[in-house]
Coordinates of C-alpha atoms in Angstrom, one line a residue:
X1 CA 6.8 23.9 2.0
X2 CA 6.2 22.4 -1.4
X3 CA 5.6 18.7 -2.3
X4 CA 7.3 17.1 -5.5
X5 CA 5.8 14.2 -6.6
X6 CA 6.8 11.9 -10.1
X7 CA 3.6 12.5 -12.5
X8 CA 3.7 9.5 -14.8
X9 CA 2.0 11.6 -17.2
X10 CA 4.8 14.5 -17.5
X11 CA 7.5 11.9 -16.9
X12 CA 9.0 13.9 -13.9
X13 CA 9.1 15.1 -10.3
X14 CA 6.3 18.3 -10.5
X15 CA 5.6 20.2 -7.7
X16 CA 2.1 19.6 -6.3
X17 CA -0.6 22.3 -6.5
X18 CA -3.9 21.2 -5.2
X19 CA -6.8 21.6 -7.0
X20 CA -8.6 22.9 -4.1
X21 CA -6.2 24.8 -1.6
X22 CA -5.6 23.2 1.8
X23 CA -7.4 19.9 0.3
X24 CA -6.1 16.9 -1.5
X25 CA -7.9 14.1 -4.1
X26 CA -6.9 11.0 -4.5
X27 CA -8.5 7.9 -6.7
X28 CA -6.2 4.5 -6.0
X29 CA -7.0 1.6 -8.1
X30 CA -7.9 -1.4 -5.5
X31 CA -8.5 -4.4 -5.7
X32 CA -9.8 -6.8 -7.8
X33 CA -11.3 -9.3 -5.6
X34 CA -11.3 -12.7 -7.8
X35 CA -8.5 -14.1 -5.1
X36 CA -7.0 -13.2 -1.1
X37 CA -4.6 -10.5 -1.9
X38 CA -0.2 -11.1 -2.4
X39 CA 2.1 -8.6 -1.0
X40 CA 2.3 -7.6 -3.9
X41 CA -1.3 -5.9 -4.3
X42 CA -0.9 -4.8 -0.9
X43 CA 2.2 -2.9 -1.7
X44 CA 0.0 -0.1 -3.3
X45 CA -2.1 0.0 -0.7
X46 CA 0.9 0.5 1.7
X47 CA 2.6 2.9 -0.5
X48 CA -0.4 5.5 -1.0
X49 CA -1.3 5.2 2.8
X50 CA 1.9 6.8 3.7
X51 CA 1.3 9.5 1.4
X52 CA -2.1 9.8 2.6
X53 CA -0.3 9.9 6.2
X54 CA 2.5 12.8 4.6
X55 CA -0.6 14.6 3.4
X56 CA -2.6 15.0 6.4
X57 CA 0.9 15.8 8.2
X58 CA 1.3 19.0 6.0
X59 CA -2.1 19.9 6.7
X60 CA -4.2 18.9 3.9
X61 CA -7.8 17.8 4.1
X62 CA -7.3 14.5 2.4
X63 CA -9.9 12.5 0.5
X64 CA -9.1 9.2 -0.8
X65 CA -11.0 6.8 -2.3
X66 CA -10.3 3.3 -3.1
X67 CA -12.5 1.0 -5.5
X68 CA -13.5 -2.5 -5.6
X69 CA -13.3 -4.4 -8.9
X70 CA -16.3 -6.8 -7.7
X71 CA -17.2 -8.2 -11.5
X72 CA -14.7 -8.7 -14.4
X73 CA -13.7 -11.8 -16.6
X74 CA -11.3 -12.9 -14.1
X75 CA -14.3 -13.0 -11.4
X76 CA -16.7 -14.9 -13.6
X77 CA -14.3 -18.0 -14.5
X78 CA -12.8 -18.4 -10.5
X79 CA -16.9 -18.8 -10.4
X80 CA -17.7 -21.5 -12.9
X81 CA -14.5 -23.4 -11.6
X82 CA -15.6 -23.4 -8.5
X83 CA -19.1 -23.8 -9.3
X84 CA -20.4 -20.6 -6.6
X85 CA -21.9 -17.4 -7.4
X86 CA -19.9 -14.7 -8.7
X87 CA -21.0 -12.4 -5.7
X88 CA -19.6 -14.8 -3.2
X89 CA -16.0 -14.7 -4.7
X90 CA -15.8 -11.1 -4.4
X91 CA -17.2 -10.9 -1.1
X92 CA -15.0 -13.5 0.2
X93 CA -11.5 -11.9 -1.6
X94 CA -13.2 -8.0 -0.5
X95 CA -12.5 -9.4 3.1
X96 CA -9.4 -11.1 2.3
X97 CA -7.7 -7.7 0.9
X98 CA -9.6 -5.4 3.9
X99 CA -8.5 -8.2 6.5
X100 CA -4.7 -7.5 4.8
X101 CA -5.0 -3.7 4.9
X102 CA -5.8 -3.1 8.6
X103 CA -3.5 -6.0 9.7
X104 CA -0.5 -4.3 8.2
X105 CA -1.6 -0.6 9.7
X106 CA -3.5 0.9 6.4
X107 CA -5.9 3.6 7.6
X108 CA -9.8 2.8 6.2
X109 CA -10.0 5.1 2.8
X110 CA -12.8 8.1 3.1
X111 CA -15.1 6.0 0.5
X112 CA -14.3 2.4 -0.7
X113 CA -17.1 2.2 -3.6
X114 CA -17.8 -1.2 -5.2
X115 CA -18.2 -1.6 -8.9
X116 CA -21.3 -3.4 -8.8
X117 CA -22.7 -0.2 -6.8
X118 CA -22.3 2.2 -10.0
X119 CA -23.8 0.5 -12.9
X120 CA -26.3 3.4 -13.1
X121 CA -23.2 5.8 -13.5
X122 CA -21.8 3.9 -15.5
X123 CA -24.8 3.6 -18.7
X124 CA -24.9 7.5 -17.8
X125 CA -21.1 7.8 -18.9
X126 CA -21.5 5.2 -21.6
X127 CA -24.6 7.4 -23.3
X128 CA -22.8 10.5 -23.0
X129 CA -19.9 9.4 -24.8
X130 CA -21.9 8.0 -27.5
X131 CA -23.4 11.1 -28.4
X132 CA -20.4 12.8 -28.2
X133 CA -19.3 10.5 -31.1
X134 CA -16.7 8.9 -28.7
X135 CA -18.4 5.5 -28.1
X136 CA -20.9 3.3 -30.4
X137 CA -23.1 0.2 -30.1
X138 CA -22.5 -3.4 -31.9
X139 CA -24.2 -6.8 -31.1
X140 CA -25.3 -5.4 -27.3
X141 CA -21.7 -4.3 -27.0
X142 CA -20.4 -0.9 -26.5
X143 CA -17.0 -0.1 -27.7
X144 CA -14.7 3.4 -27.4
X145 CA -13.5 4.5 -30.4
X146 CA -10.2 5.1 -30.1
X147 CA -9.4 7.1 -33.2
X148 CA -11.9 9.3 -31.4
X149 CA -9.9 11.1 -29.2
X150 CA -6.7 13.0 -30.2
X151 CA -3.7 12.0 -27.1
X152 CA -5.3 8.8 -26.5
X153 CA -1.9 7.1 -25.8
X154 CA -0.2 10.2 -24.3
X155 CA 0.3 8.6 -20.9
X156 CA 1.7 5.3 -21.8
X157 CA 3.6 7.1 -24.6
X158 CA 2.8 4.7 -27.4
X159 CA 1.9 5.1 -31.0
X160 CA -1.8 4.2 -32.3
X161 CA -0.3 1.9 -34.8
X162 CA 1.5 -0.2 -33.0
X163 CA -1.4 -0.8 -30.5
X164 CA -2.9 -4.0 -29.5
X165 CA -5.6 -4.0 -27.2
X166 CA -5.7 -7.3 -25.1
X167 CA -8.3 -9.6 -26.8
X168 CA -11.7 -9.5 -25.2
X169 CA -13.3 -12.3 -26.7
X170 CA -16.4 -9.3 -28.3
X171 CA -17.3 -8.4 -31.9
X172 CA -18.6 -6.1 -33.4
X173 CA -15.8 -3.7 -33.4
X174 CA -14.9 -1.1 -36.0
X175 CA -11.5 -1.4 -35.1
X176 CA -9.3 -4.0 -32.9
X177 CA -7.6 -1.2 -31.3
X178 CA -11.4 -0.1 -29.6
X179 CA -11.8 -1.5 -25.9
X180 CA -15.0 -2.5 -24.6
X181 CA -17.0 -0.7 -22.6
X182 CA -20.0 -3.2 -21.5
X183 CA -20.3 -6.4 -22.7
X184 CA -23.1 -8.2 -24.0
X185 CA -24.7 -10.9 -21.6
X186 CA -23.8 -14.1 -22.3
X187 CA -26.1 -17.4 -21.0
X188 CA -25.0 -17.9 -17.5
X189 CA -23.5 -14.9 -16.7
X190 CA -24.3 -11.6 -14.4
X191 CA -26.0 -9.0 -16.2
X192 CA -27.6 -5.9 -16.0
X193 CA -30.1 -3.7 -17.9
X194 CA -29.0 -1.0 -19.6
X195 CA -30.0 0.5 -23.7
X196 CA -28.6 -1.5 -25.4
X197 CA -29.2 -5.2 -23.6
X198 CA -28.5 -6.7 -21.0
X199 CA -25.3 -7.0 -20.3
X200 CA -22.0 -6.0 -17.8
X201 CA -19.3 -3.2 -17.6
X202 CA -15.9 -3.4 -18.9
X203 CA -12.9 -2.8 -16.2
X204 CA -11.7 0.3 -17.5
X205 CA -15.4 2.2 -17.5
X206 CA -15.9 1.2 -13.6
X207 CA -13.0 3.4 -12.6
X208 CA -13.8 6.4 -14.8
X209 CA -17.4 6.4 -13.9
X210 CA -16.5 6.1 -10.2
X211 CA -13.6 8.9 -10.3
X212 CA -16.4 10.9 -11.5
X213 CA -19.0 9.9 -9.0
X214 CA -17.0 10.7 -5.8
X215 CA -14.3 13.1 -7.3
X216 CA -16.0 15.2 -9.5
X217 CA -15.4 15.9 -13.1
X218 CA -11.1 16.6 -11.7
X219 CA -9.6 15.7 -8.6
X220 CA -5.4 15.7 -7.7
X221 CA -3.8 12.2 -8.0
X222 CA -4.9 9.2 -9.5
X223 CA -2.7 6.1 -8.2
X224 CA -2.0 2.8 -9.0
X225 CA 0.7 -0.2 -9.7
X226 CA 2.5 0.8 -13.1
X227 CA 1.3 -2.7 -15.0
X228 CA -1.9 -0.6 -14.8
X229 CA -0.5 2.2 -16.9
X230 CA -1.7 0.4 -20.1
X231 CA -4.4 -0.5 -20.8
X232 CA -6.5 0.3 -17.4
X233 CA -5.4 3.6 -17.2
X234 CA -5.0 4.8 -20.6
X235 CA -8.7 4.1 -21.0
X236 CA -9.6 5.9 -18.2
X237 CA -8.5 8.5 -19.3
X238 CA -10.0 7.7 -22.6
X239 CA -13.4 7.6 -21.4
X240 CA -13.2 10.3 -18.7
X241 CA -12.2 13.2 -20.9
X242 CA -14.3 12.0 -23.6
X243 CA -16.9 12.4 -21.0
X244 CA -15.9 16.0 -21.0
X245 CA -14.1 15.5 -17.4
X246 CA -10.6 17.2 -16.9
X247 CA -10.1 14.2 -14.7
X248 CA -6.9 13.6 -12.8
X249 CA -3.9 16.4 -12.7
X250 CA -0.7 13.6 -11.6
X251 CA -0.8 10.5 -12.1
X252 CA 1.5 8.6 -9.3
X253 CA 2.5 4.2 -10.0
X254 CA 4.3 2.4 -7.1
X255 CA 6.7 -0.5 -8.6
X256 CA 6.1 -4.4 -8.4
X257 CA 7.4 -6.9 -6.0
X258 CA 8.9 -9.3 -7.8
X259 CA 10.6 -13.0 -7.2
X260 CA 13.2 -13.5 -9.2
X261 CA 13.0 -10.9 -11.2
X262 CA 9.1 -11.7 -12.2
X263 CA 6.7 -9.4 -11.2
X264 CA 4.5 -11.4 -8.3
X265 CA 1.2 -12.7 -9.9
X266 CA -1.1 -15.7 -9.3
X267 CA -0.6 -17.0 -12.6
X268 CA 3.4 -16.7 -12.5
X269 CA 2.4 -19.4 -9.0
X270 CA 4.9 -17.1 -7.3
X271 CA 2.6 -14.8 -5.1
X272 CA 3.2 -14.9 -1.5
X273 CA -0.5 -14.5 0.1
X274 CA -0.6 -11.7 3.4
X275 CA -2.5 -14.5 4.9
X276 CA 0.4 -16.7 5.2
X277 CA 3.1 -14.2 5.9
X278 CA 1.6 -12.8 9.1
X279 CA 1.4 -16.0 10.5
X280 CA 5.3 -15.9 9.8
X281 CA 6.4 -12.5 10.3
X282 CA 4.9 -9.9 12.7
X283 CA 2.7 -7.5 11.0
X284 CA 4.9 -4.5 12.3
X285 CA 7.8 -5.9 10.2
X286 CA 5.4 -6.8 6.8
X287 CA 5.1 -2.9 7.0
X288 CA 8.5 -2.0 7.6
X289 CA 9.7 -4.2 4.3
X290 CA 6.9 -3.5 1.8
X291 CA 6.5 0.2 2.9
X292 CA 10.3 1.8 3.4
X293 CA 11.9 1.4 0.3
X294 CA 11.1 4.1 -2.3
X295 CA 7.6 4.0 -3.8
X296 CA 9.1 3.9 -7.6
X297 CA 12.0 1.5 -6.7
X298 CA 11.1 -2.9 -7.3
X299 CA 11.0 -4.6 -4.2
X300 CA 12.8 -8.1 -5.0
X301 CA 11.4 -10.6 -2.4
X302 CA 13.6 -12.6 0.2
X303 CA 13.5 -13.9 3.2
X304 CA 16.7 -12.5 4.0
X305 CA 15.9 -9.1 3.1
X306 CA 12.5 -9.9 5.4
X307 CA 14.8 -10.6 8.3
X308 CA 17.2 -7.5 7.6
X309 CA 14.2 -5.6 8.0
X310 CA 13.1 -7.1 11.2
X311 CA 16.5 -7.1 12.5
X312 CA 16.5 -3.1 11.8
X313 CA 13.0 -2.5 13.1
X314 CA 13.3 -4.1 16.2
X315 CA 17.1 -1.7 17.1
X316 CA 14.0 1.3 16.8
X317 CA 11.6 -0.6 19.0
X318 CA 14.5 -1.5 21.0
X319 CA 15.0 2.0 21.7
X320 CA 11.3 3.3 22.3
X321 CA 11.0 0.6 25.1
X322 CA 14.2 1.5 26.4
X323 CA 13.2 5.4 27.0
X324 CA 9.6 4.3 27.7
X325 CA 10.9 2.3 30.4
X326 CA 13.0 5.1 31.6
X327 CA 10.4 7.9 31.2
X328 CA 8.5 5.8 33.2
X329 CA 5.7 7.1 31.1
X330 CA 4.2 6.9 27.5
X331 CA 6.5 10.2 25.6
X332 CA 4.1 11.8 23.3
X333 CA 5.6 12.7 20.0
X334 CA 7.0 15.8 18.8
X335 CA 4.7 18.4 17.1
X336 CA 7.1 18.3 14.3
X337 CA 9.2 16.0 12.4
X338 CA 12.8 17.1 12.2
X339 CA 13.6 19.1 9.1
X340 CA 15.7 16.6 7.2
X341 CA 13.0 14.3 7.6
X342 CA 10.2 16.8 6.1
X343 CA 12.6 17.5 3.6
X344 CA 12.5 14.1 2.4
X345 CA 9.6 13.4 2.2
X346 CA 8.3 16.5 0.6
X347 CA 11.4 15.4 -2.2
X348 CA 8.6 12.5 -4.0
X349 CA 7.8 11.0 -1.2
X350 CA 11.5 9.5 0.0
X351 CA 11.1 7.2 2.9
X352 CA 14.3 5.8 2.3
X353 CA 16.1 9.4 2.8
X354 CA 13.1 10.1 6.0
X355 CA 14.2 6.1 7.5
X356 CA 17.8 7.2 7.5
X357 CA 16.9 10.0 9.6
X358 CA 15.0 8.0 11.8
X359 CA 17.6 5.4 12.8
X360 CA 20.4 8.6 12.9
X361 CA 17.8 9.9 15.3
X362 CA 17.6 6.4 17.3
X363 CA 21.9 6.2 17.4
X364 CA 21.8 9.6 19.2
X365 CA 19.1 8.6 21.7
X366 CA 21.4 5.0 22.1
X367 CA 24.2 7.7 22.8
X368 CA 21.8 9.6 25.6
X369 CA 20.9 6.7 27.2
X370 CA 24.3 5.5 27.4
X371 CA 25.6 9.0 28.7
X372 CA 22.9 8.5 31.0
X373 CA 21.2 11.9 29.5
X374 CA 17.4 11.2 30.4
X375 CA 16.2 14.5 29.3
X376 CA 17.9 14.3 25.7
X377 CA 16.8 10.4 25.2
X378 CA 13.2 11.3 25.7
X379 CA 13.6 14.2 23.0
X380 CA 15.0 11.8 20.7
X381 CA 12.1 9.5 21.5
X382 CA 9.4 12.6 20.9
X383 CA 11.4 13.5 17.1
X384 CA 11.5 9.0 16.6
X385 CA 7.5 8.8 17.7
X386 CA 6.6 11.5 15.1
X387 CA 8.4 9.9 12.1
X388 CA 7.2 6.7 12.7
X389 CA 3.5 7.7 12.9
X390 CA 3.6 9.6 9.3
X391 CA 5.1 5.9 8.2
X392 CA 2.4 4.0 10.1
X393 CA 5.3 2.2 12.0
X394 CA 5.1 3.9 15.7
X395 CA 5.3 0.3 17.7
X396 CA 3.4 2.9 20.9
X397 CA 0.1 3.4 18.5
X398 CA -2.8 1.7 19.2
X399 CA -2.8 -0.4 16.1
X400 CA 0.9 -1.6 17.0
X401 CA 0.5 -1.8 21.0
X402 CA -2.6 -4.3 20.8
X403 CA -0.3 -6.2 18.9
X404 CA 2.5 -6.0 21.8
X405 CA -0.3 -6.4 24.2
X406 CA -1.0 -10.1 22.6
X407 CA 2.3 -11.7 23.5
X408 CA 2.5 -9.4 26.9
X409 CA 1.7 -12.5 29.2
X410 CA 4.2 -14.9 27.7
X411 CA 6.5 -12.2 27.8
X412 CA 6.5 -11.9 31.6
X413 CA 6.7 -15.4 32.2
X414 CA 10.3 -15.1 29.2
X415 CA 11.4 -12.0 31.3
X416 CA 11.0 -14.0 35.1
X417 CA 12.7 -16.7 33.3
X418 CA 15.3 -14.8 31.5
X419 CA 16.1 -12.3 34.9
X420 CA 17.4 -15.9 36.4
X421 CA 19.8 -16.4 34.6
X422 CA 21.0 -12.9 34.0
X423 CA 20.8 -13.1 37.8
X424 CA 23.5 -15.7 37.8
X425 CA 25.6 -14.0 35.1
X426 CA 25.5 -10.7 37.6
X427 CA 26.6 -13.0 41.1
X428 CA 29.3 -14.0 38.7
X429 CA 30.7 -10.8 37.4
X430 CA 30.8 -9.8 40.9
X431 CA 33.5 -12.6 41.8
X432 CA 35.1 -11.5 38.7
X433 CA 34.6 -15.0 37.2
X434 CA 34.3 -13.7 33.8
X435 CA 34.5 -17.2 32.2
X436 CA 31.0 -18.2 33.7
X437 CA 29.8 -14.6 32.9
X438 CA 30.5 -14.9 29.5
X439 CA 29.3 -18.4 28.6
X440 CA 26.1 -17.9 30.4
X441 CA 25.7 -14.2 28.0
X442 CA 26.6 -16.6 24.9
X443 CA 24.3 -19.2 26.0
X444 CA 21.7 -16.9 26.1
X445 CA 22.3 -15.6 22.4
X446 CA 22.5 -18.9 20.9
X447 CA 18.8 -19.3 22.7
X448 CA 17.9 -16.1 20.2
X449 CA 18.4 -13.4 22.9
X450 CA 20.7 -10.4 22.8
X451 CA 21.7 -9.5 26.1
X452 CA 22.7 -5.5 26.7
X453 CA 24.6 -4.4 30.2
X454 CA 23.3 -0.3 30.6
X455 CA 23.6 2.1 33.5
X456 CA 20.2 0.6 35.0
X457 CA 21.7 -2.8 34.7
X458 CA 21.3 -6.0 32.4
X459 CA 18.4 -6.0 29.6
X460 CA 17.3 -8.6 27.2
X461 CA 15.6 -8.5 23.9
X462 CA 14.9 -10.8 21.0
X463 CA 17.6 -11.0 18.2
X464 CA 16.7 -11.4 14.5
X465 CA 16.0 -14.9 13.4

C-alpha cells in the first residue's frame, strides 16, 4: 500500500513517505475570518478532511492543524467600516467558518491555533532571521530580503525579475520585491510590542511561525487553495527555511469554485455564503457536490449540477434505507473498503474513480434486493457503509442520522399520508384497472415522489427537485 499524492512543489504525483512512520503531518491554511465563509473557502476544508479520513483509514496517526488568520489588512478595514473592534469581526466570521465546517461533516482538526495567539513566536522567528542576514528593520517595519535566499520562487516557478510583490502600503524597503514581515503601528490600529515598535504581523510570517510551533522545524503536507501558491506560500517558505526549518516535504492545492468561470470571491459579489445554501440544500448533499469531484479539478457552480448531485446521492441513501429496512437492523460496515476503491484513492486521492465504485457497488445491491438475495444486499450495504464513511458521506453516522432524525416526525405523518394512496393504487391493480393504477403513480410523481413496486410491496421516496 503506497499513497501518491500531486506535490505542487515537484510538479507531480510522488509517492508519500512519512516523515515519521505510521504518522502523518499536515498544516492547512484556514481561514481568514474578516467575513462568514463561501463554498468556496469551505471547499478546502472539505477536500483535506477526506484525506485526513483516507489517512486514518490506512492506519496513520494523523495530526492536522488548521490556522486562524484573526488580524490582517482585510480584518482592520471590515472594522473601521463598520465602526467595531477588530476582535469582534474575527470572532464573529471564526464561528461563521467553524458553524460551516461541522454542518457539512468536517471532523474538528487536532489544534486550530489563532494568529493572535503566536505573536511571541512570531518576533522569535522574525529575530532569528535577522541575524541570519535574511530579514532587516526600516521605519518599525521588518522586511524579508528576498535576494537573501537562493530558490525563493522555486515553488511558484517564477523568475526574481519579473516579480512583483502585492503593494503593502510600507516603506522602507531595500527592494519592492521584499514582503513585510510586521508592520509598523499605525494611529488606530491593533498593535503589539515587539524590538523594533510596536506594531502587527504580516500574513505570510503567522503561518511559518505557527507550522513551526505545532509541527516542528518539518512535518509531511502543507495544504491549501492554489491562489495561495504565490505570494502566501512562497514566503512561507521563505521565512521558514531561512529560519533554518526543513519545513514541509509536499505541498498539496485543491482548485477553486468558480461562477462563470471566475474564481468565487467577495469582491467578484459572486460568493455563495454556506449560511444560505443549507437553508436551500441539505447539508448531506453540500458535501456530496463540493467534496466528490477530484481535489485538483475546478468545481464550476450550478444549481443544476447541485441537483444532479442530490438526485445521485439520494439513489445511495435510497439503497441504505432499503437494506436497513430489510436487515431490520443497523448493518455495520465492512472492515475494509473494496480493492478498486483503496486503489483509487491511494492513486492522489481520486474520489471520482472511489464514487464510481460506490454507486457500481449500490446497482449490485439494487440487483440483490430485486433477486430478493437478503444476505448479498446486506454485504453490499457493509462494502457501501465503509466507502461512504472514509468520504464523510455515510447517511447512518451520527453526524448524518441527527439530521434524518430532524424531519423524522413529518416524515411519518408524509408516509401515513402517502400509504393511502398507494393503498388505493394496490385495490386497483388487483381489479386489474391499470388506468386508475397508473394515474394515481403519476399523480404521485408530479407531487415530487418516486414511487417503487419491490418484492415487500410498494415504497415511496422523494425525487430530485
Amino acid at each position: 500500500m503506497t499513497i501518491r499524492l500531486y506535490d505542487t512543489s515537484a510538479r507531480q504525483i510522488r509517492d508519500f513517505a512519512p516523515l515519521t512512520p505510521g504518522c502523518v503531518s499536515i498544516y492547512l491554511c484556514g481561514a481568514t475570518v474578516q467575513a462568514a465563509p463561501h463554498i468556496g473557502h469551505i471547499r478546502s476544508g472539505l477536500n483535506f478532511d477526506i484525506m485526513r479520513r483516507w489517512f486514518a483509514y490506512r492506519g496513520f496517526d494523523v495530526t492536522f492543524i488548521r490556522n486562524v488568520t484573526d488580524i490582517d489588512d482585510k480584518i482592520i478595514r471590515k472594522a473601521a467600516d463598520q465602526n467595531r473592534p477588530w476582535w469582534s469581526i474575527g470572532y464573529e466570521n471564526e464561528r461563521a467558518f467553524n458553524d460551516a465546517y461541522d454542518a457539512l461533516g468536517c471532523l474538528p482538526p487536532t489544534y486550530e491555533p489563532r494568529a493572535t495567539g503566536h505573536i511571541t513566536e512570531m518576533v522569535e522567528m522574525m529575530r532569528g532571521l535577522i541575524e541570519r542576514g535574511h530579514a532587516y528593520e526600516a521605519d518599525g517595519n521588518v522586511y524579508f530580503d528576498v535576494r537573501s535566499l537562493p530558490g525563493y520562487l522555486s515553488l511558484s516557478n517564477q523568475d526574481l525579475d519579473d516579480l512583483r510583490q502585492p503593494d503593502e502600503g510600507a516603506s522602507g524597503k531595500r527592494d519592492p520585491r521584499d514582503f513585510a514581515m510586521w508592520k509598523a503601528a499605525k494611529p488606530g490600529e491593533p498593535s503589539w510590542e515587539a524590538p523594533w515598535g510596536r506594531g502587527r504581523p504580516g500574513w505570510h510570517l503567522e503561518c511559518s511561525a505557527m507550522a513551526h510551533k505545532y509541527l516542528g522545524e518539518e512535518f509531511d503536507i502543507h495544504g491549501g487553495g492554489i491562489d495561495l501558491i504565490f505570494p502566501h506560500h512562497e514566503n512561507e517558505i521563505a521565512q521558514a527555511k531561512g529560519f533554518g526549518d526543513a519545513f514541509a516535504r509536499y505541498w498539496v492545492h485543491n482548485a477553486w469554485v468558480t461562477m462563470s468561470g471566475e474564481k468565487m470571491s467577495k469582491s467578484l459579489g459572486n460568493s455563495v455564503l454556506v449560511s444560505e445554501m443549507v437553508k436551500a440544500w441539505r447539508p448531506v448533499v453540500l458535501r456530496y457536490y463540493l467534496g466528490t469531484p477530484h481535489y485538483r479539478s475546478t468545481i464550476e457552480y450550478s444549481e443544476e449540477s447541485l441537483r444532479e448531485a442530490e438526485s445521485a446521492y439520494a439513489r445511495i441513501e435510497g439503497f441504505v434505507q432499503r437494506v436497513t429496512e430489510l436487515a431490520g437492523q443497523a448493518v455495520e460496515p465492512a472492515a475494509e473498503v473494496p480493492p478498486a476503491f483503496a486503489e483509487a484513492m491511494d492513486d492522489d486521492l481520486g474520489v471520482p474513480q472511489a464514487l464510481a465504485i460506490v454507486h457500481t457497488t449500490v446497482r449490485q445491491g439494487n440487483s440483490a434486493l430485486a433477486a430478493d438475495d437478503k444476505d448479498a444486499a446486506v454485504a453490499r450495504l457493509a462494502e457501501v457503509r465503509a466507502m461512504l464513511g472514509v468520504l464523510g458521506l455515510d447517511p447512518l453516522a451520527p453526524h448524518w442520522a441527527g439530521e434524518q432524525e430532524q424531519g423524522e416526525d413529518l416524515r411519518h405523518v408524509v408516509d401515513s399520508l402517502v400509504r393511502l394512496v398507494l393503498d388505493q393504487r394496490e385495490a386497483a391493480r388487483a381489479r386489474k384497472d391499470w388506468s386508475t393504477a397508473d394515474a394515481i403513480r403519476d399523480q404521485l410523481g408530479q407531487s415530487g415522489l418516486v414511487i417503487e413496486d419491490g418484492p415487500q410491496g410498494p415504497r415511496w421516496s422523494l425525487g430530485s427537485r
